């Protein structure tokens, strides 16, 4: 019998959610326009506008495992490190498309076939704070095919990476040289632990024109997205039913065919 825990690596990221302002909804679900916000703009949302739910002044902060210095009149001055505070950001015109996602292995099991995950109302409320409130937003549900289409559309013109955010307070050992373009993408996937409630999955790309990516389009159909109005004081619930079937492959060996069926609803918070 197949079990979700048998899924290897991160192949269990199959369903994604995005809270989006109603004014921008049709551009994505009808026109297929995928907008990538600049991380420098997200930093400014907190620095200049005081928005701290989506705005984050530490986006692309250099790892805390590195200390940086400048030389002035023959003296070394620390600009990034424990003594000076961690202040160095990697500015490479990084742009991101963000969503909420957890792997199926993190879903709660009801039995061998049925699983669920709740997006808490507190998370929905906090994400909507910087989007003019819950009444101004909807939640979209879409599957891995949309993520793959976005990546395919980026492939010819942009350096990019995708994956879930690691909430490690920037205390990590980089995989890439900090002066490389690869690191400019890598640093997009680390954030402060206080943002862990966002369960964020990103596609990050470098745009050499120093603007948001607003000219990227994918093919979409009316069946690609489930659109639901948000509800006050309600958690958003995603249910997964798993069907398995034993089949034979071309060599006559027995295999299991697994299908996942997703459904969505809201659940009133119990006092």
Coordinates of C-alpha atoms in Angstrom, one line a residue:
X1 CA 0.0 0.0 0.0
X2 CA 1.4 3.4 -1.0
X3 CA 1.8 6.0 1.7
X4 CA 2.4 9.7 1.4
X5 CA 5.5 9.3 3.6
X6 CA 7.0 7.2 0.7
X7 CA 7.3 10.3 -1.5
X8 CA 10.9 11.1 -2.1
X9 CA 12.5 14.5 -1.5
X10 CA 10.3 17.5 -2.2
X11 CA 8.2 15.8 -4.8
X12 CA 5.3 16.2 -2.4
X13 CA 4.8 19.9 -3.2
X14 CA 1.8 19.4 -5.4
X15 CA -0.7 22.0 -4.3
X16 CA -0.2 25.8 -3.9
X17 CA -2.2 28.7 -2.5
X18 CA -1.9 32.4 -3.3
X19 CA -3.7 35.2 -1.6
X20 CA -4.2 37.9 -4.2
X21 CA -5.9 41.3 -4.3
X22 CA -9.1 41.2 -6.4
X23 CA -7.8 44.0 -8.6
X24 CA -5.0 41.8 -9.9
X25 CA -7.0 38.5 -10.1
X26 CA -8.1 38.6 -13.7
X27 CA -4.6 39.4 -15.0
X28 CA -3.4 36.0 -13.7
X29 CA -6.3 33.7 -14.1
X30 CA -7.6 35.1 -17.4
X31 CA -4.6 36.7 -19.2
X32 CA -1.9 34.4 -17.7
X33 CA 0.2 37.3 -16.6
X34 CA 2.6 36.2 -13.9
X35 CA 3.9 39.2 -12.0
X36 CA 7.2 39.0 -10.1
X37 CA 7.7 41.7 -7.5
X38 CA 11.1 43.1 -6.8
X39 CA 12.5 42.2 -3.4
X40 CA 13.9 45.7 -3.1
X41 CA 10.3 46.9 -3.2
X42 CA 9.3 44.4 -0.5
X43 CA 12.1 45.8 1.6
X44 CA 10.8 49.3 1.1
X45 CA 7.3 48.3 2.1
X46 CA 8.5 47.9 5.6
X47 CA 11.2 50.6 5.7
X48 CA 9.1 53.4 4.1
X49 CA 5.5 52.4 4.5
X50 CA 5.6 50.5 7.8
X51 CA 4.0 47.4 6.3
X52 CA 5.5 44.4 8.0
X53 CA 3.3 41.4 7.1
X54 CA 4.5 41.2 3.5
X55 CA 7.1 43.9 3.7
X56 CA 10.4 42.6 5.0
X57 CA 13.4 45.0 5.4
X58 CA 15.8 42.0 5.6
X59 CA 15.0 40.4 2.2
X60 CA 18.2 39.1 0.6
X61 CA 20.3 39.6 3.8
X62 CA 23.7 38.2 3.6
X63 CA 24.3 35.1 5.6
X64 CA 25.3 35.6 9.3
X65 CA 28.2 33.2 8.8
X66 CA 30.0 35.9 6.9
X67 CA 31.6 39.1 8.3
X68 CA 32.1 42.1 5.9
X69 CA 34.4 45.1 6.3
X70 CA 35.2 48.3 4.5
X71 CA 38.5 50.1 4.7
X72 CA 38.5 53.8 5.5
X73 CA 41.7 55.8 5.9
X74 CA 43.6 52.6 6.6
X75 CA 41.2 51.3 9.2
X76 CA 38.8 48.3 8.9
X77 CA 35.2 48.9 9.8
X78 CA 32.7 46.0 10.1
X79 CA 29.5 46.6 8.1
X80 CA 28.1 43.1 8.5
X81 CA 28.5 41.0 11.6
X82 CA 27.7 40.5 15.2
X83 CA 29.5 43.7 16.3
X84 CA 27.9 46.1 13.7
X85 CA 24.6 44.4 13.2
X86 CA 23.8 42.4 10.1
X87 CA 23.2 45.0 7.4
X88 CA 24.5 43.8 4.1
X89 CA 21.8 43.0 1.5
X90 CA 22.5 41.3 -1.9
X91 CA 21.1 43.7 -4.5
X92 CA 20.8 42.0 -7.9
X93 CA 17.3 43.0 -9.0
X94 CA 15.9 39.8 -7.6
X95 CA 12.2 39.3 -8.4
X96 CA 9.8 36.8 -6.9
X97 CA 6.5 35.0 -7.4
X98 CA 5.3 33.9 -4.0
X99 CA 2.7 31.3 -2.8
X100 CA 1.8 29.4 0.4
X101 CA 2.6 25.7 0.2
X102 CA 3.3 22.7 2.4
X103 CA 4.4 19.3 1.2
X104 CA 1.8 16.5 1.4
X105 CA 4.0 14.8 4.0
X106 CA 3.1 17.7 6.3
X107 CA -0.6 17.1 5.9
X108 CA -2.6 15.6 8.8
X109 CA -3.7 12.0 8.1
X110 CA -7.3 11.0 8.8
X111 CA -6.7 7.5 7.4
X112 CA -4.6 5.8 4.8
X113 CA -6.5 7.6 2.0
X114 CA -7.5 11.0 3.4
X115 CA -5.4 13.9 4.5
X116 CA -5.9 17.6 5.2
X117 CA -4.1 20.9 5.9
X118 CA -5.5 24.1 7.4
X119 CA -4.3 27.5 6.6
X120 CA -5.0 29.3 9.9
X121 CA -7.2 32.4 9.8
X122 CA -4.5 34.2 11.7
X123 CA -2.1 33.5 8.8
X124 CA -4.7 34.7 6.3
X125 CA -5.4 37.8 8.3
X126 CA -1.7 38.7 8.6
X127 CA -1.0 38.1 4.9
X128 CA -4.0 40.3 4.0
X129 CA -2.8 43.2 6.3
X130 CA -0.6 44.7 3.6
X131 CA -3.2 44.0 0.9
X132 CA -6.0 46.3 2.3
X133 CA -7.7 43.6 4.3
X134 CA -9.5 40.2 3.8
X135 CA -12.4 41.7 2.0
X136 CA -10.1 43.0 -0.7
X137 CA -8.6 39.5 -1.4
X138 CA -9.3 36.0 -2.6
X139 CA -7.4 32.8 -2.3
X140 CA -6.3 30.8 -5.3
X141 CA -5.5 27.1 -5.3
X142 CA -3.4 25.7 -8.2
X143 CA -1.3 22.6 -8.8
X144 CA 2.4 22.0 -9.7
X145 CA 1.6 22.4 -13.4
X146 CA 1.3 26.1 -12.9
X147 CA 4.7 26.3 -11.2
X148 CA 6.2 24.3 -14.0
X149 CA 4.7 26.5 -16.7
X150 CA 6.0 29.6 -15.0
X151 CA 9.5 28.1 -14.8
X152 CA 9.4 27.1 -18.5
X153 CA 8.4 30.7 -19.4
X154 CA 11.4 32.0 -17.5
X155 CA 13.9 29.5 -18.8
X156 CA 15.0 31.3 -22.0
X157 CA 15.5 34.8 -20.5
X158 CA 16.1 34.7 -16.8
X159 CA 18.3 33.0 -14.2
X160 CA 15.9 31.6 -11.6
X161 CA 15.4 29.1 -8.8
X162 CA 12.4 27.7 -7.0
X163 CA 11.7 26.1 -3.6
X164 CA 10.3 26.6 -0.1
X165 CA 11.7 29.3 2.2
X166 CA 14.0 28.2 5.0
X167 CA 13.2 30.2 8.2
X168 CA 16.7 30.1 9.7
X169 CA 17.3 33.8 10.7
X170 CA 20.0 33.9 8.0
X171 CA 22.3 31.7 10.1
X172 CA 23.3 29.2 7.3
X173 CA 26.3 28.1 5.3
X174 CA 25.9 29.2 1.6
X175 CA 26.1 26.6 -1.1
X176 CA 27.5 29.2 -3.5
X177 CA 30.1 31.9 -3.6
X178 CA 28.6 35.0 -2.1
X179 CA 29.8 37.1 -5.1
X180 CA 28.1 34.9 -7.6
X181 CA 24.7 35.2 -9.3
X182 CA 23.8 31.8 -7.9
X183 CA 24.2 33.2 -4.4
X184 CA 22.0 36.2 -5.4
X185 CA 19.3 33.7 -6.0
X186 CA 20.1 31.4 -3.0
X187 CA 19.8 34.3 -0.5
X188 CA 16.2 34.8 -1.6
X189 CA 15.2 31.6 0.1
X190 CA 16.2 32.5 3.7
X191 CA 14.1 34.5 6.1
X192 CA 13.6 35.3 9.8
X193 CA 11.8 32.7 11.8
X194 CA 9.0 35.1 12.7
X195 CA 7.7 34.7 9.2
X196 CA 7.5 30.9 9.4
X197 CA 3.7 31.2 9.5
X198 CA 3.7 32.2 5.8
X199 CA 4.9 28.7 4.7
X200 CA 6.2 30.4 1.6
X201 CA 7.2 28.8 -1.6
X202 CA 8.9 31.0 -4.1
X203 CA 10.1 31.3 -7.7
X204 CA 13.0 33.8 -7.7
X205 CA 14.5 35.3 -10.8
X206 CA 17.0 38.0 -11.6
X207 CA 15.8 40.7 -13.9
X208 CA 18.7 42.7 -15.4
X209 CA 16.4 45.6 -16.4
X210 CA 16.0 46.7 -12.8
X211 CA 12.2 46.4 -12.9
X212 CA 9.6 43.9 -11.8
X213 CA 9.0 41.1 -14.2
X214 CA 5.6 42.2 -15.7
X215 CA 5.9 40.8 -19.2
X216 CA 5.8 37.1 -18.4
X217 CA 2.8 35.1 -19.6
X218 CA 1.7 31.5 -19.4
X219 CA -1.2 29.6 -21.0
X220 CA -4.1 29.3 -18.6
X221 CA -7.6 27.7 -18.7
X222 CA -10.6 28.1 -16.5
X223 CA -9.8 24.8 -14.8
X224 CA -6.3 25.8 -13.7
X225 CA -7.3 27.8 -10.7
X226 CA -9.9 27.4 -7.9
X227 CA -10.9 30.8 -6.7
X228 CA -12.5 31.3 -3.3
X229 CA -13.7 34.3 -1.4
X230 CA -12.0 34.6 2.0
X231 CA -14.2 34.4 5.1
X232 CA -13.8 36.3 8.4
X233 CA -12.8 34.1 11.4
X234 CA -12.5 31.0 9.2
X235 CA -9.5 28.7 8.5
X236 CA -9.0 27.6 4.9
X237 CA -9.0 23.8 4.6
X238 CA -7.4 21.7 1.9
X239 CA -8.5 18.1 1.7
X240 CA -6.7 15.3 -0.2
X241 CA -8.1 12.0 -1.1
X242 CA -5.6 9.5 -2.4
X243 CA -6.6 6.6 -4.7
X244 CA -4.2 3.8 -5.5
X245 CA -4.4 1.2 -8.2
X246 CA -2.2 -1.8 -9.0
X247 CA -1.1 -1.9 -12.6
X248 CA 1.5 -3.8 -14.7
X249 CA 4.2 -1.8 -16.5
X250 CA 5.6 -2.7 -20.0
X251 CA 7.9 -5.4 -18.5
X252 CA 5.0 -7.1 -16.7
X253 CA 6.1 -5.8 -13.3
X254 CA 3.5 -4.8 -10.8
X255 CA 3.4 -1.0 -10.0
X256 CA 1.1 1.3 -8.1
X257 CA -0.7 4.1 -9.9
X258 CA -1.5 6.9 -7.4
X259 CA -3.9 9.8 -8.0
X260 CA -4.6 12.7 -5.7
X261 CA -7.9 14.5 -5.5
X262 CA -8.0 18.0 -3.9
X263 CA -11.0 19.8 -2.4
X264 CA -11.3 23.0 -0.4
X265 CA -13.6 24.6 2.2
X266 CA -13.7 27.0 5.1
X267 CA -14.0 26.0 8.8
X268 CA -15.2 28.5 11.4
X269 CA -12.8 29.0 14.2
X270 CA -14.0 27.4 17.4
X271 CA -13.9 29.5 20.5

